[in-house]
Short mmCIF file of C-alpha atoms in Angstrom, two decimals:
data_model
loop_
_atom_site.label_atom_id
_atom_site.label_comp_id
_atom_site.label_asym_id
_atom_site.label_seq_id
_atom_site.Cartn_x
_atom_site.Cartn_y
_atom_site.Cartn_z
CA MET A 251 -0.31 99.54 12.95
CA SER A 252 -2.87 98.65 10.30
CA VAL A 253 -5.29 95.92 11.32
CA ARG A 254 -4.60 92.50 9.80
CA THR A 255 -6.43 89.44 11.09
CA ARG A 256 -6.47 85.83 9.98
CA PHE A 257 -8.51 82.67 10.20
CA ALA A 258 -6.35 79.55 10.25
CA PRO A 259 -8.36 76.31 10.23
CA SER A 260 -6.90 72.81 10.08
CA PRO A 261 -8.48 70.85 7.20
CA THR A 262 -9.17 67.68 9.13
CA GLY A 263 -12.95 67.82 8.85
CA THR A 264 -15.83 70.15 8.10
CA LEU A 265 -16.03 73.81 9.06
CA HIS A 266 -17.65 73.65 12.49
CA ILE A 267 -19.63 76.23 14.40
CA GLY A 268 -16.78 77.21 16.74
CA GLY A 269 -14.43 77.76 13.82
CA VAL A 270 -16.99 79.82 11.95
CA ARG A 271 -17.54 82.08 14.98
CA THR A 272 -13.77 82.63 15.16
CA ALA A 273 -13.60 83.39 11.43
CA LEU A 274 -16.55 85.77 11.72
CA PHE A 275 -15.04 87.76 14.60
CA ASN A 276 -11.76 88.09 12.70
CA TYR A 277 -13.66 89.15 9.59
CA LEU A 278 -15.81 91.72 11.41
CA PHE A 279 -12.86 93.17 13.33
CA ALA A 280 -10.87 93.63 10.13
CA ARG A 281 -13.81 95.12 8.25
CA HIS A 282 -14.69 97.45 11.13
CA HIS A 283 -11.16 98.87 11.11
CA GLY A 284 -10.78 98.94 7.33
CA GLY A 285 -8.11 96.25 7.58
CA ILE A 286 -7.21 92.94 5.94
CA PHE A 287 -8.76 89.55 6.65
CA ALA A 288 -6.50 86.68 5.56
CA LEU A 289 -7.12 82.95 5.28
CA ARG A 290 -4.48 80.35 6.13
CA ILE A 291 -4.91 76.60 5.82
CA GLU A 292 -2.89 74.79 8.49
CA ASP A 293 -2.44 71.52 6.61
CA THR A 294 0.87 70.25 7.96
CA ASP A 295 -0.82 67.13 9.34
CA ARG A 296 -0.51 65.14 6.13
CA GLU A 297 -2.35 62.10 7.47
CA ARG A 298 -5.49 63.94 8.59
CA SER A 299 -5.61 66.87 6.18
CA THR A 300 -7.65 66.16 3.06
CA PRO A 301 -8.55 68.04 -0.13
CA GLU A 302 -12.20 67.37 0.70
CA SER A 303 -11.87 69.16 4.03
CA ILE A 304 -10.15 72.11 2.39
CA ALA A 305 -12.95 72.32 -0.16
CA ALA A 306 -15.55 72.14 2.62
CA ILE A 307 -13.87 75.00 4.51
CA LEU A 308 -13.68 77.23 1.45
CA ASP A 309 -17.25 76.33 0.48
CA GLY A 310 -18.56 77.16 3.95
CA MET A 311 -16.70 80.46 4.08
CA ARG A 312 -18.03 81.49 0.68
CA TRP A 313 -21.58 80.47 1.55
CA LEU A 314 -21.46 82.68 4.65
CA GLY A 315 -20.02 85.57 2.65
CA LEU A 316 -16.82 85.66 4.73
CA GLU A 317 -14.66 86.63 1.79
CA TRP A 318 -10.95 86.83 2.58
CA ASP A 319 -8.63 89.53 1.22
CA GLU A 320 -5.47 87.43 1.14
CA GLY A 321 -4.80 83.72 0.80
CA PRO A 322 -5.46 81.01 1.24
CA VAL A 323 -1.89 80.45 2.42
CA TYR A 324 -1.10 76.74 2.78
CA GLN A 325 1.36 75.70 5.47
CA SER A 326 2.23 72.59 3.47
CA GLU A 327 3.80 74.86 0.85
CA ARG A 328 6.01 76.76 3.33
CA GLY A 329 8.47 74.06 4.38
CA ASP A 330 11.49 75.95 3.09
CA ARG A 331 10.52 79.05 5.04
CA TYR A 332 10.13 77.08 8.29
CA ALA A 333 13.48 75.37 7.74
CA ALA A 334 15.19 78.72 7.20
CA GLN A 335 13.75 80.15 10.40
CA MET A 336 14.72 77.01 12.35
CA ARG A 337 18.30 77.40 11.16
CA ARG A 338 18.18 81.05 12.16
CA LEU A 339 17.03 80.26 15.71
CA GLU A 340 19.66 77.54 16.09
CA ALA A 341 22.40 79.82 14.79
CA SER A 342 21.39 82.61 17.17
CA GLY A 343 21.43 80.26 20.17
CA HIS A 344 17.66 80.34 20.66
CA ALA A 345 17.24 76.67 19.72
CA TYR A 346 19.27 73.51 20.11
CA ARG A 347 19.26 69.90 18.98
CA CYS A 348 18.10 67.27 21.47
CA VAL A 349 18.91 63.57 21.01
CA CYS A 350 17.03 62.27 24.04
CA THR A 351 14.97 59.26 22.98
CA PRO A 352 11.29 58.82 23.89
CA ASP A 353 12.25 55.96 26.23
CA GLU A 354 14.80 58.14 28.01
CA LEU A 355 12.32 60.97 28.38
CA GLU A 356 9.67 58.63 29.76
CA ALA A 357 12.12 57.11 32.27
CA ARG A 358 13.02 60.59 33.56
CA ARG A 359 9.38 61.53 33.75
CA ALA A 360 8.60 58.42 35.82
CA ALA A 361 11.54 59.14 38.12
CA ALA A 362 10.39 62.73 38.64
CA LEU A 363 6.89 61.54 39.47
CA GLY A 364 8.30 59.04 41.93
CA ALA A 365 10.45 61.66 43.59
CA GLY A 366 7.67 64.20 43.68
CA THR A 367 9.70 66.73 41.72
CA ARG A 368 8.71 68.82 38.73
CA VAL A 369 7.78 66.77 35.66
CA GLY A 370 9.17 68.19 32.46
CA TYR A 371 12.15 68.09 30.17
CA ASP A 372 15.30 68.29 32.31
CA ARG A 373 17.30 70.18 29.64
CA THR A 374 19.86 67.37 29.30
CA CYS A 375 20.91 68.53 25.83
CA ARG A 376 20.58 72.27 26.41
CA ASP A 377 24.29 72.96 26.80
CA ARG A 378 25.82 69.77 25.41
CA ARG A 379 28.66 70.13 22.96
CA ASP A 380 29.15 66.41 22.28
CA LEU A 381 25.91 65.57 20.49
CA PRO A 382 26.37 62.57 18.21
CA ALA A 383 25.70 63.59 14.63
CA ASP A 384 24.22 60.21 13.67
CA ARG A 385 21.39 60.19 16.21
CA PRO A 386 17.91 61.52 15.41
CA ALA A 387 17.39 64.89 17.06
CA VAL A 388 14.46 67.16 17.67
CA LEU A 389 14.92 70.92 17.77
CA ARG A 390 14.03 72.53 21.08
CA PHE A 391 13.55 76.19 21.88
CA LYS A 392 15.88 77.45 24.60
CA ALA A 393 13.39 79.10 26.93
CA PRO A 394 14.46 81.53 29.66
CA LEU A 395 14.89 79.86 33.04
CA ASP A 396 12.83 82.37 34.99
CA GLY A 397 10.66 85.41 34.65
CA CYS A 398 7.03 86.06 33.82
CA ILE A 399 5.23 86.60 30.53
CA HIS A 400 2.36 89.07 30.67
CA VAL A 401 -0.41 89.04 28.10
CA ASP A 402 -2.84 91.94 27.91
CA ASP A 403 -5.58 89.90 26.30
CA LEU A 404 -8.25 91.97 24.57
CA VAL A 405 -10.99 89.64 25.83
CA LYS A 406 -9.60 87.89 28.92
CA GLY A 407 -7.81 90.90 30.33
CA PRO A 408 -4.33 90.64 31.92
CA VAL A 409 -2.95 87.10 32.07
CA ALA A 410 0.45 86.06 33.48
CA PHE A 411 2.51 82.92 32.80
CA GLN A 412 5.60 81.78 34.71
CA VAL A 413 8.42 81.04 32.26
CA ALA A 414 9.75 78.23 34.45
CA GLU A 415 6.61 76.22 33.66
CA LEU A 416 7.17 76.26 29.90
CA ASP A 417 10.10 73.85 29.46
CA ASP A 418 12.41 73.90 26.47
CA PHE A 419 9.62 72.99 24.10
CA VAL A 420 10.07 71.17 20.80
CA ILE A 421 9.73 73.28 17.65
CA ALA A 422 10.71 70.58 15.11
CA ARG A 423 10.47 66.80 15.13
CA SER A 424 13.43 64.54 14.47
CA ASP A 425 12.42 64.28 10.79
CA GLY A 426 12.62 68.05 10.48
CA THR A 427 8.89 68.75 10.34
CA PRO A 428 7.98 71.85 12.35
CA ILE A 429 5.62 71.90 15.31
CA TYR A 430 2.36 73.86 15.37
CA ASN A 431 3.46 76.66 17.71
CA PHE A 432 6.51 77.39 15.59
CA CYS A 433 4.63 77.38 12.26
CA VAL A 434 1.95 79.69 13.60
CA VAL A 435 4.43 82.31 14.69
CA VAL A 436 6.46 82.20 11.47
CA ASP A 437 3.24 82.50 9.46
CA ASP A 438 1.81 85.33 11.53
CA VAL A 439 5.09 87.24 11.32
CA ASP A 440 5.33 86.79 7.56
CA MET A 441 1.66 87.73 7.10
CA ALA A 442 2.12 90.81 9.35
CA ILE A 443 -0.86 89.78 11.50
CA SER A 444 -1.66 92.57 13.94
CA HIS A 445 -4.39 90.85 15.96
CA VAL A 446 -4.56 87.14 16.77
CA ILE A 447 -8.23 86.44 17.52
CA ARG A 448 -8.84 82.77 18.33
CA GLY A 449 -10.50 80.34 20.74
CA ASP A 450 -9.37 80.37 24.35
CA ASP A 451 -8.20 76.76 24.03
CA HIS A 452 -5.13 78.38 22.46
CA LEU A 453 -4.43 80.63 25.45
CA THR A 454 -1.83 78.23 26.89
CA ASN A 455 0.06 78.35 23.58
CA THR A 456 0.44 82.12 23.82
CA PRO A 457 3.49 82.36 26.15
CA ARG A 458 5.50 79.94 24.01
CA GLN A 459 4.55 81.85 20.91
CA ILE A 460 5.52 85.16 22.51
CA LEU A 461 8.98 83.75 23.23
CA LEU A 462 9.27 82.73 19.58
CA TYR A 463 8.22 86.21 18.40
CA GLU A 464 10.90 87.74 20.60
CA ALA A 465 13.55 85.28 19.42
CA LEU A 466 12.70 86.14 15.80
CA GLY A 467 12.91 89.84 16.57
CA ALA A 468 9.31 90.35 15.44
CA PRO A 469 6.74 92.73 16.94
CA LEU A 470 4.06 91.08 19.02
CA PRO A 471 0.47 91.09 17.79
CA ARG A 472 -2.40 91.83 20.12
CA PHE A 473 -4.06 88.67 21.39
CA ALA A 474 -7.78 88.07 21.92
CA HIS A 475 -8.97 84.68 23.12
CA LEU A 476 -12.66 83.95 22.61
CA PRO A 477 -14.58 81.87 25.16
CA MET A 478 -15.67 78.41 24.12
CA ILE A 479 -19.08 77.55 22.72
CA LEU A 480 -20.97 75.09 24.89
CA GLY A 481 -24.04 72.96 24.37
CA ALA A 482 -27.23 73.46 26.36
CA ASP A 483 -25.86 71.11 29.05
CA LYS A 484 -22.82 73.41 29.45
CA THR A 485 -20.41 70.86 28.02
CA ARG A 486 -18.24 71.47 24.96
CA LEU A 487 -20.29 71.66 21.78
CA SER A 488 -20.34 68.33 19.99
CA LYS A 489 -22.47 66.26 17.64
CA ARG A 490 -24.70 65.13 20.48
CA HIS A 491 -25.97 68.72 20.69
CA GLY A 492 -27.06 68.64 17.05
CA ALA A 493 -25.35 69.63 13.84
CA THR A 494 -21.99 71.30 14.40
CA SER A 495 -20.95 71.73 10.76
CA VAL A 496 -21.94 75.02 9.18
CA THR A 497 -22.80 73.30 5.91
CA ALA A 498 -25.26 71.11 7.81
CA TYR A 499 -27.21 74.24 8.68
CA ARG A 500 -27.10 75.29 5.05
CA ASP A 501 -28.57 71.90 4.12
CA LEU A 502 -31.25 72.28 6.81
CA GLY A 503 -32.38 75.45 5.09
CA HIS A 504 -30.85 78.28 7.10
CA LEU A 505 -29.97 81.53 5.36
CA PRO A 506 -26.30 82.57 5.49
CA ASP A 507 -27.15 86.03 6.84
CA ALA A 508 -29.17 84.41 9.64
CA VAL A 509 -26.30 82.10 10.61
CA VAL A 510 -23.86 85.03 10.59
CA ASN A 511 -26.32 87.10 12.64
CA TYR A 512 -26.76 84.34 15.23
CA LEU A 513 -23.06 83.52 15.54
CA ALA A 514 -22.17 87.20 15.91
CA ARG A 515 -24.47 87.33 18.95
CA LEU A 516 -22.89 84.18 20.36
CA GLY A 517 -20.60 85.87 22.84
CA TRP A 518 -20.91 89.46 21.54
CA SER A 519 -23.65 92.02 22.04
CA HIS A 520 -24.67 95.52 21.06
CA GLY A 521 -27.28 96.57 23.56
CA ASP A 522 -30.42 94.46 23.32
CA GLN A 523 -30.46 94.31 19.52
CA GLU A 524 -30.90 90.79 18.17
CA ILE A 525 -31.22 91.14 14.38
CA PHE A 526 -28.29 92.70 12.55
CA THR A 527 -27.58 93.29 8.90
CA ARG A 528 -24.06 92.59 7.70
CA ALA A 529 -23.41 96.34 7.49
CA GLU A 530 -24.57 96.84 11.09
CA LEU A 531 -22.30 94.06 12.34
CA VAL A 532 -19.31 95.65 10.64
CA ALA A 533 -20.22 99.08 11.99
CA PHE A 534 -20.82 97.99 15.59
CA PHE A 535 -18.37 95.14 16.15
CA GLY A 536 -15.66 95.52 18.75
CA LEU A 537 -13.75 93.11 20.98
CA GLU A 538 -14.62 95.14 24.06
CA GLN A 539 -18.19 93.84 23.75
CA VAL A 540 -17.12 90.18 23.66
CA GLY A 541 -18.00 88.45 26.92
CA ARG A 542 -15.51 86.47 28.97
CA SER A 543 -17.92 83.65 29.77
CA ALA A 544 -18.56 80.67 27.53
CA ALA A 545 -21.41 81.08 25.06
CA VAL A 546 -24.23 78.52 24.87
CA PHE A 547 -25.33 77.36 21.44
CA ASP A 548 -29.11 77.24 21.20
CA PRO A 549 -30.49 75.64 17.99
CA GLU A 550 -33.96 77.01 18.75
CA LYS A 551 -32.63 80.56 18.96
CA LEU A 552 -30.81 80.06 15.65
CA GLU A 553 -34.08 78.86 14.14
CA TRP A 554 -35.85 81.96 15.50
CA VAL A 555 -33.23 84.24 13.96
CA ASN A 556 -33.58 82.38 10.68
CA PHE A 557 -37.36 82.86 10.86
CA GLN A 558 -36.87 86.62 11.20
CA TRP A 559 -34.62 86.69 8.15
CA LEU A 560 -37.00 84.54 6.11
CA LYS A 561 -39.92 86.83 6.90
CA ALA A 562 -37.97 89.90 5.81
CA ALA A 563 -36.33 88.46 2.68
CA PRO A 564 -37.42 89.55 -0.82
CA PRO A 565 -39.61 86.76 -2.23
CA ALA A 566 -37.68 86.66 -5.50
CA ALA A 567 -34.42 86.04 -3.67
CA LEU A 568 -36.02 83.36 -1.53
CA ALA A 569 -37.43 81.70 -4.62
CA GLU A 570 -33.91 81.29 -6.02
CA ALA A 571 -32.60 80.01 -2.68
CA LEU A 572 -35.48 77.53 -2.56
CA LEU A 573 -34.61 75.75 -5.81
CA PRO A 574 -32.17 73.13 -4.44
CA PHE A 575 -34.66 72.26 -1.68
CA LEU A 576 -37.38 71.66 -4.24
CA GLU A 577 -35.05 69.51 -6.31
CA ALA A 578 -33.99 67.51 -3.23
CA ARG A 579 -37.65 66.67 -2.62
CA GLU A 580 -38.24 65.89 -6.30
CA LEU A 581 -40.85 68.63 -6.48
CA PRO A 582 -41.55 70.30 -9.83
CA VAL A 583 -39.39 73.40 -10.33
CA PRO A 584 -41.45 75.98 -12.22
CA ASP A 585 -39.89 77.87 -15.10
CA ASP A 586 -41.89 80.93 -14.10
CA ARG A 587 -39.72 82.35 -11.31
CA ALA A 588 -42.06 85.30 -10.84
CA TRP A 589 -44.89 82.89 -10.02
CA LEU A 590 -42.62 80.96 -7.65
CA ALA A 591 -41.88 84.26 -5.90
CA ARG A 592 -45.64 84.72 -5.44
CA VAL A 593 -45.81 81.23 -3.91
CA VAL A 594 -42.97 82.11 -1.57
CA ALA A 595 -44.64 85.38 -0.54
CA THR A 596 -47.65 83.44 0.78
CA LEU A 597 -45.49 81.05 2.80
CA GLN A 598 -42.42 82.90 4.06
CA GLU A 599 -44.03 84.12 7.28
CA ARG A 600 -45.03 80.56 8.14
CA ALA A 601 -41.70 78.73 7.67
CA LYS A 602 -38.63 78.69 9.90
CA THR A 603 -36.27 77.25 7.27
CA LEU A 604 -36.03 76.85 3.53
CA ALA A 605 -36.68 73.15 4.03
CA GLU A 606 -40.02 73.96 5.71
CA LEU A 607 -40.75 76.46 2.97
CA ALA A 608 -40.20 73.79 0.31
CA GLU A 609 -42.56 71.42 2.09
CA GLY A 610 -45.12 74.17 2.44
CA ALA A 611 -44.99 74.82 -1.30
CA ARG A 612 -45.72 71.21 -2.19
CA PHE A 613 -49.47 71.70 -2.77
CA TYR A 614 -48.76 74.63 -5.09
CA LEU A 615 -46.27 72.75 -7.22
CA CYS A 616 -47.81 69.31 -7.59
CA GLU A 617 -50.47 68.81 -10.24
CA ARG A 618 -52.78 67.15 -7.74
CA VAL A 619 -52.87 66.81 -3.96
CA ASP A 620 -53.50 63.85 -1.74
CA LEU A 621 -56.25 64.60 0.74
CA ASP A 622 -55.44 64.03 4.38
CA PRO A 623 -57.93 61.28 5.35
CA LYS A 624 -58.88 62.81 8.71
CA ALA A 625 -59.26 66.30 7.24
CA ALA A 626 -61.34 65.00 4.35
CA ALA A 627 -63.58 62.95 6.65
CA LYS A 628 -64.21 65.97 8.86
CA HIS A 629 -64.68 68.72 6.27
CA LEU A 630 -65.64 67.12 2.96
CA ASP A 631 -69.05 65.70 3.80
CA GLU A 632 -72.54 65.65 2.33
CA ALA A 633 -73.59 68.77 4.25
CA VAL A 634 -71.04 71.01 2.53
CA ARG A 635 -71.44 69.58 -0.97
CA PRO A 636 -74.16 72.00 -2.21
CA ALA A 637 -72.19 75.06 -1.10
CA LEU A 638 -68.94 73.65 -2.50
CA ALA A 639 -70.53 72.87 -5.86
CA ASP A 640 -72.18 76.32 -5.98
CA LEU A 641 -68.86 78.02 -5.13
CA THR A 642 -67.06 76.07 -7.85
CA GLU A 643 -69.62 77.09 -10.46
CA ARG A 644 -69.54 80.77 -9.49
CA LEU A 645 -65.73 80.86 -9.38
CA ALA A 646 -65.62 79.35 -12.86
CA ALA A 647 -67.76 82.24 -14.13
CA LEU A 648 -65.49 84.97 -12.73
CA PRO A 649 -64.26 87.34 -15.46
CA ALA A 650 -61.12 88.17 -13.45
CA TRP A 651 -59.27 85.82 -11.07
CA THR A 652 -58.12 88.03 -8.19
CA PRO A 653 -58.15 87.70 -4.40
CA ASP A 654 -60.88 90.35 -4.14
CA SER A 655 -63.17 88.75 -6.73
CA ILE A 656 -62.62 85.32 -5.16
CA GLU A 657 -63.46 86.67 -1.71
CA ALA A 658 -66.61 88.31 -3.06
CA VAL A 659 -67.85 84.98 -4.42
CA PHE A 660 -67.23 83.32 -1.06
CA HIS A 661 -69.26 85.95 0.76
CA THR A 662 -72.11 85.65 -1.74
CA VAL A 663 -72.32 81.89 -1.30
CA VAL A 664 -72.15 81.91 2.52
CA GLU A 665 -74.72 84.71 2.79
CA GLU A 666 -77.18 83.02 0.47
CA ARG A 667 -76.74 79.69 2.24
CA GLN A 668 -76.61 81.23 5.72
CA LEU A 669 -73.24 79.72 6.56
CA LYS A 670 -70.31 81.03 8.57
CA LEU A 671 -67.31 81.71 6.35
CA GLY A 672 -65.22 79.06 8.09
CA LYS A 673 -67.79 76.37 7.27
CA LEU A 674 -66.96 76.89 3.59
CA ALA A 675 -63.38 78.14 3.73
CA GLN A 676 -62.06 75.09 5.59
CA PRO A 677 -63.52 72.52 3.18
CA VAL A 678 -62.09 74.57 0.30
CA ARG A 679 -58.71 74.62 2.04
CA VAL A 680 -58.77 70.84 2.37
CA ALA A 681 -59.83 70.50 -1.25
CA VAL A 682 -57.05 72.64 -2.73
CA THR A 683 -54.15 72.02 -0.29
CA GLY A 684 -54.95 68.55 1.04
CA GLY A 685 -54.89 69.68 4.67
CA THR A 686 -56.33 72.12 7.20
CA VAL A 687 -53.42 74.57 7.49
CA SER A 688 -52.39 77.03 4.78
CA PRO A 689 -52.04 80.73 4.05
CA GLY A 690 -55.24 82.75 3.55
CA ILE A 691 -57.57 80.79 1.29
CA PHE A 692 -58.33 83.67 -1.08
CA GLU A 693 -54.62 84.26 -1.56
CA VAL A 694 -54.00 80.55 -2.06
CA LEU A 695 -56.66 80.26 -4.76
CA ASP A 696 -55.34 83.36 -6.50
CA VAL A 697 -51.74 82.06 -6.62
CA LEU A 698 -52.76 78.50 -7.40
CA GLY A 699 -54.63 79.80 -10.43
CA ARG A 700 -58.07 79.35 -11.91
CA GLU A 701 -57.52 76.05 -13.73
CA ARG A 702 -55.94 74.06 -10.90
CA SER A 703 -58.19 75.57 -8.24
CA LEU A 704 -61.35 74.62 -10.11
CA ALA A 705 -59.99 71.16 -10.87
CA ARG A 706 -59.28 70.50 -7.19
CA LEU A 707 -62.66 71.82 -6.09
CA ALA A 708 -64.39 69.60 -8.65
CA SER A 709 -62.30 66.67 -7.42
CA ALA A 710 -63.43 67.38 -3.85
CA VAL A 711 -67.08 67.33 -4.92
CA ALA A 712 -66.43 64.03 -6.69
CA HIS A 713 -64.77 62.72 -3.51
CA ILE A 714 -67.94 63.49 -1.54
CA ASP A 715 -70.10 61.83 -4.18
CA ALA A 716 -67.89 58.73 -4.15
CA ALA A 717 -68.06 58.52 -0.37
CA ARG A 718 -71.86 58.51 -0.34
CA ALA A 719 -72.23 56.07 -3.21
CA PRO A 720 -73.31 52.56 -2.17
CA ALA A 721 -70.52 49.99 -2.03
#
């Protein structure tokens, strides 16, 4: 059997972290085996499904590079196919119409609770031949009355379900609209899905779906149910644990390869390796390495993984990725992308996200900087003015503006004035960046350029002069 997997989200909101992990494992499994990864949109809930949610799902998938080979298939467009398969099951005796009203069902349920007997549908309509044609009727699956369904789950291991606990479950509402479990099976059969890889909250659906496969005469796929993702407090991941939408992490400045890398390690491992390229994930991925215990989502670990990817990224590529973050902060976007790549190269080992990188680039991009008052008060004082003015004059006379020539001027000034390098470098850092933290000062001056560097140094000297002037 060739490997065919699918990701089947419901478009009732954004693409969340748990859904992305499921999509990723399906994608990696298919790619590892040279198979097909299909996308299905389960949009039969007309009230909650929205075009905006569909767009968000597709956008998130594309951003992560989880390109699908087939689809998207929309359940809302398959009504005729579901109706045909419902008629087939009814004609073969695997399904029957049930006219029991909700009030009748609730009364029987209450009576069963009162008597201490099993609560469930009592199969009143299972063998009736006198069903009134004018009453609304649901379609129920005629489940076996006994037996056991065994599932050899590729993650959970062997799991057994008693058929008697399943009831004659509804597969279509009284208005003819099909129920989730039925649609899923019809879709997976038609799409020839070989492996159903999904969250373990779907494990209880599996025995009902197996009965439907058998009734349709279709081969069973292999099932793999992934453990849940929990927050740090070991409860189900939710908004209180931070952002749960994958696009929120994009907007926070995470790289798609970093998010994929982190989510792949969320419940799966390959030795002690932490950082994986996309090619390595495809090469190494297997369901046998997926743990059975719930995974814990750690935003700090995700940030660490993102930091590793940022450090290793080509500066030119990061410069392009940085553009929307500059625009969002209304920072000037330079036309010279090569220069922006040089800016990025000085900062990328100091930032954990693209958002931090954009903030770090602010002093490079703005025409002038605002001096941090505390930093200026501490480092831009009368004592450093002679050395700062001397440095500015000597830098202005440099024939070539390079990190080495800039460093040489610094050493000349501090030696002649018998200063430690830090006593001059830190005031210069405050003068050109506005604060006390930056990449190496020689590198900063080189990238910032002669004209703006000299202008900011002169402005710092003027700041000192203004501070000492009488009020």
